[in-house]
PDB file of C-alpha atoms in Angstrom:
ATOM      1  CA  MET A   1      21.123-249.650 -15.684  1.00  0.00           C
ATOM      2  CA  PHE A   2      21.453-246.431 -18.470  1.00  0.00           C
ATOM      3  CA  ALA A   3      18.714-245.937 -20.916  1.00  0.00           C
ATOM      4  CA  CYS A   4      21.863-244.791 -22.848  1.00  0.00           C
ATOM      5  CA  ASP A   5      25.282-245.454 -22.936  1.00  0.00           C
ATOM      6  CA  PRO A   6      27.250-241.942 -21.211  1.00  0.00           C
ATOM      7  CA  ALA A   7      29.688-241.884 -22.958  1.00  0.00           C
ATOM      8  CA  THR A   8      27.665-242.199 -26.424  1.00  0.00           C
ATOM      9  CA  VAL A   9      25.742-238.775 -25.205  1.00  0.00           C
ATOM     10  CA  VAL A  10      29.299-237.259 -24.477  1.00  0.00           C
ATOM     11  CA  ASP A  11      30.942-238.315 -28.252  1.00  0.00           C
ATOM     12  CA  GLN A  12      27.644-236.729 -29.818  1.00  0.00           C
ATOM     13  CA  GLN A  13      28.225-233.561 -27.633  1.00  0.00           C
ATOM     14  CA  ILE A  14      31.251-233.701 -28.767  1.00  0.00           C
ATOM     15  CA  ALA A  15      30.514-234.077 -32.970  1.00  0.00           C
ATOM     16  CA  ALA A  16      28.157-230.804 -32.318  1.00  0.00           C
ATOM     17  CA  TRP A  17      31.212-228.653 -30.754  1.00  0.00           C
ATOM     18  CA  ARG A  18      33.450-229.829 -33.611  1.00  0.00           C
ATOM     19  CA  ALA A  19      30.354-228.752 -36.306  1.00  0.00           C
ATOM     20  CA  ARG A  20      30.787-225.699 -34.492  1.00  0.00           C
ATOM     21  CA  ASP A  21      26.151-226.129 -33.908  1.00  0.00           C
ATOM     22  CA  ALA A  22      25.623-224.552 -30.515  1.00  0.00           C
ATOM     23  CA  GLU A  23      22.052-225.274 -30.652  1.00  0.00           C
ATOM     24  CA  ALA A  24      23.044-228.452 -30.812  1.00  0.00           C
ATOM     25  CA  PHE A  25      25.361-228.640 -28.610  1.00  0.00           C
ATOM     26  CA  ALA A  26      23.504-227.513 -26.467  1.00  0.00           C
ATOM     27  CA  ALA A  27      20.430-230.170 -26.547  1.00  0.00           C
ATOM     28  CA  PHE A  28      22.989-232.435 -25.135  1.00  0.00           C
ATOM     29  CA  TYR A  29      22.819-230.953 -21.724  1.00  0.00           C
ATOM     30  CA  ALA A  30      19.785-231.116 -18.956  1.00  0.00           C
ATOM     31  CA  PRO A  31      18.067-227.603 -18.646  1.00  0.00           C
ATOM     32  CA  ASP A  32      19.547-226.983 -15.471  1.00  0.00           C
ATOM     33  CA  ALA A  33      23.110-228.208 -15.958  1.00  0.00           C
ATOM     34  CA  VAL A  34      26.096-226.767 -15.143  1.00  0.00           C
ATOM     35  CA  ILE A  35      29.474-225.950 -16.581  1.00  0.00           C
ATOM     36  CA  ALA A  36      32.327-225.456 -13.741  1.00  0.00           C
ATOM     37  CA  ASP A  37      36.414-224.870 -13.730  1.00  0.00           C
ATOM     38  CA  PHE A  38      37.090-227.095 -11.307  1.00  0.00           C
ATOM     39  CA  PRO A  39      36.693-227.092  -8.656  1.00  0.00           C
ATOM     40  CA  ALA A  40      33.900-224.591  -7.871  1.00  0.00           C
ATOM     41  CA  THR A  41      33.727-222.115  -9.985  1.00  0.00           C
ATOM     42  CA  VAL A  42      30.924-222.237 -11.961  1.00  0.00           C
ATOM     43  CA  THR A  43      30.316-220.950 -15.879  1.00  0.00           C
ATOM     44  CA  SER A  44      27.598-221.593 -17.283  1.00  0.00           C
ATOM     45  CA  THR A  45      24.312-222.788 -15.845  1.00  0.00           C
ATOM     46  CA  GLY A  46      21.187-223.884 -17.577  1.00  0.00           C
ATOM     47  CA  ARG A  47      20.857-224.905 -21.326  1.00  0.00           C
ATOM     48  CA  GLU A  48      19.874-221.360 -22.756  1.00  0.00           C
ATOM     49  CA  GLU A  49      22.993-220.248 -21.390  1.00  0.00           C
ATOM     50  CA  ILE A  50      25.646-222.651 -22.353  1.00  0.00           C
ATOM     51  CA  GLN A  51      23.767-222.541 -25.758  1.00  0.00           C
ATOM     52  CA  THR A  52      24.141-218.999 -25.813  1.00  0.00           C
ATOM     53  CA  ARG A  53      28.209-219.173 -24.341  1.00  0.00           C
ATOM     54  CA  TYR A  54      29.397-221.591 -26.808  1.00  0.00           C
ATOM     55  CA  ALA A  55      27.609-219.794 -29.831  1.00  0.00           C
ATOM     56  CA  ARG A  56      30.052-216.647 -28.633  1.00  0.00           C
ATOM     57  CA  ASN A  57      33.042-219.318 -28.257  1.00  0.00           C
ATOM     58  CA  PHE A  58      32.431-220.727 -31.602  1.00  0.00           C
ATOM     59  CA  ALA A  59      32.148-217.241 -33.833  1.00  0.00           C
ATOM     60  CA  ARG A  60      35.181-216.312 -31.954  1.00  0.00           C
ATOM     61  CA  SER A  61      37.838-219.221 -32.253  1.00  0.00           C
ATOM     62  CA  PRO A  62      40.351-219.791 -34.906  1.00  0.00           C
ATOM     63  CA  ALA A  63      39.116-221.998 -37.972  1.00  0.00           C
ATOM     64  CA  ASP A  64      41.499-224.371 -37.354  1.00  0.00           C
ATOM     65  CA  LEU A  65      40.574-224.801 -34.361  1.00  0.00           C
ATOM     66  CA  GLN A  66      39.825-229.047 -33.475  1.00  0.00           C
ATOM     67  CA  LEU A  67      39.331-230.937 -30.152  1.00  0.00           C
ATOM     68  CA  SER A  68      40.545-235.182 -29.709  1.00  0.00           C
ATOM     69  CA  ILE A  69      40.263-237.605 -27.174  1.00  0.00           C
ATOM     70  CA  LYS A  70      43.697-238.545 -25.612  1.00  0.00           C
ATOM     71  CA  THR A  71      42.309-240.406 -22.454  1.00  0.00           C
ATOM     72  CA  ARG A  72      39.289-241.904 -21.735  1.00  0.00           C
ATOM     73  CA  ILE A  73      37.665-243.466 -19.019  1.00  0.00           C
ATOM     74  CA  VAL A  74      33.912-244.281 -18.225  1.00  0.00           C
ATOM     75  CA  SER A  75      32.556-245.304 -14.530  1.00  0.00           C
ATOM     76  CA  GLY A  76      28.663-246.037 -14.318  1.00  0.00           C
ATOM     77  CA  GLU A  77      27.983-242.542 -15.377  1.00  0.00           C
ATOM     78  CA  TYR A  78      30.437-240.305 -15.054  1.00  0.00           C
ATOM     79  CA  VAL A  79      32.700-239.825 -18.263  1.00  0.00           C
ATOM     80  CA  ILE A  80      35.925-238.267 -17.916  1.00  0.00           C
ATOM     81  CA  ASP A  81      38.151-237.201 -20.856  1.00  0.00           C
ATOM     82  CA  GLU A  82      41.285-235.591 -21.563  1.00  0.00           C
ATOM     83  CA  GLU A  83      41.031-233.473 -23.735  1.00  0.00           C
ATOM     84  CA  VAL A  84      43.644-232.101 -26.326  1.00  0.00           C
ATOM     85  CA  LEU A  85      42.589-229.320 -28.469  1.00  0.00           C
ATOM     86  CA  THR A  86      44.653-227.544 -31.726  1.00  0.00           C
ATOM     87  CA  ALA A  87      45.176-224.617 -33.221  1.00  0.00           C
ATOM     88  CA  GLY A  88      47.315-222.972 -35.384  1.00  0.00           C
ATOM     89  CA  ARG A  89      50.699-223.475 -33.071  1.00  0.00           C
ATOM     90  CA  GLY A  90      49.042-223.887 -30.215  1.00  0.00           C
ATOM     91  CA  GLN A  91      47.476-226.606 -27.816  1.00  0.00           C
ATOM     92  CA  ILE A  92      45.581-227.156 -24.759  1.00  0.00           C
ATOM     93  CA  GLU A  93      45.066-230.594 -23.079  1.00  0.00           C
ATOM     94  CA  ALA A  94      42.619-230.360 -20.551  1.00  0.00           C
ATOM     95  CA  VAL A  95      40.573-232.958 -18.252  1.00  0.00           C
ATOM     96  CA  VAL A  96      37.041-232.777 -18.446  1.00  0.00           C
ATOM     97  CA  VAL A  97      34.220-234.916 -16.323  1.00  0.00           C
ATOM     98  CA  TYR A  98      31.232-235.061 -17.487  1.00  0.00           C
ATOM     99  CA  ARG A  99      27.953-237.027 -15.747  1.00  0.00           C
ATOM    100  CA  VAL A 100      25.296-237.737 -17.975  1.00  0.00           C
ATOM    101  CA  GLN A 101      21.745-238.723 -16.232  1.00  0.00           C
ATOM    102  CA  GLU A 102      19.147-239.971 -18.187  1.00  0.00           C
ATOM    103  CA  CYS A 103      20.863-239.136 -21.436  1.00  0.00           C
ATOM    104  CA  LEU A 104      21.521-235.686 -21.261  1.00  0.00           C
ATOM    105  CA  ILE A 105      24.610-234.423 -19.117  1.00  0.00           C
ATOM    106  CA  THR A 106      24.006-232.257 -15.952  1.00  0.00           C
ATOM    107  CA  ARG A 107      27.510-231.054 -14.839  1.00  0.00           C
ATOM    108  CA  ALA A 108      30.856-231.222 -16.638  1.00  0.00           C
ATOM    109  CA  ASP A 109      33.587-229.623 -14.568  1.00  0.00           C
ATOM    110  CA  MET A 110      36.452-228.661 -16.207  1.00  0.00           C
ATOM    111  CA  LEU A 111      39.748-229.070 -14.816  1.00  0.00           C
ATOM    112  CA  PRO A 112      43.237-226.676 -15.238  1.00  0.00           C
ATOM    113  CA  SER A 113      44.222-226.899 -18.890  1.00  0.00           C
ATOM    114  CA  GLN A 114      47.741-226.320 -19.963  1.00  0.00           C
ATOM    115  CA  MET A 115      48.872-224.310 -22.906  1.00  0.00           C
ATOM    116  CA  ARG A 116      51.870-224.950 -24.911  1.00  0.00           C
ATOM    117  CA  PRO A 117      53.337-224.780 -28.403  1.00  0.00           C
ATOM    118  CA  ARG A 118      52.690-228.137 -30.678  1.00  0.00           C
ATOM    119  CA  ALA A 119      55.761-229.657 -31.771  1.00  0.00           C
ATOM    120  CA  PRO A 120      56.644-229.160 -35.153  1.00  0.00           C
ATOM    121  CA  GLU A 121      55.264-232.270 -37.818  1.00  0.00           C
ATOM    122  CA  ALA A 122      57.979-233.955 -39.702  1.00  0.00           C
ATOM    123  CA  GLY A 123      59.272-231.524 -42.515  1.00  0.00           C
ATOM    124  CA  GLN A 124      58.932-228.311 -40.989  1.00  0.00           C
TER     125      GLN A 124
END
């Protein structure tokens, strides 16, 4: 059994992402964690590199960027999220597979995403 709930760890990491707090975001990753574009393109290795990369990403991203979870599957130490990022009239959907061990994310694999325009809101 787990000392912590993997879904809660991922939720807390997402809360730090939404706050655009790179230090808090990276703190949920193991010191030797890997973030990769599936199936094998490593984009960040280690907590320090993750913090640096996301600090840069947060600084460059639109002020109205939002992230929501469309679907979630939890299986043991794995959390699989279908995430939707929106900004302006654009929307990106992606699937992220997180592995949580000893209360830290040890790996996050990003599956190819699809970018498309957002549907107009009612009255627009």
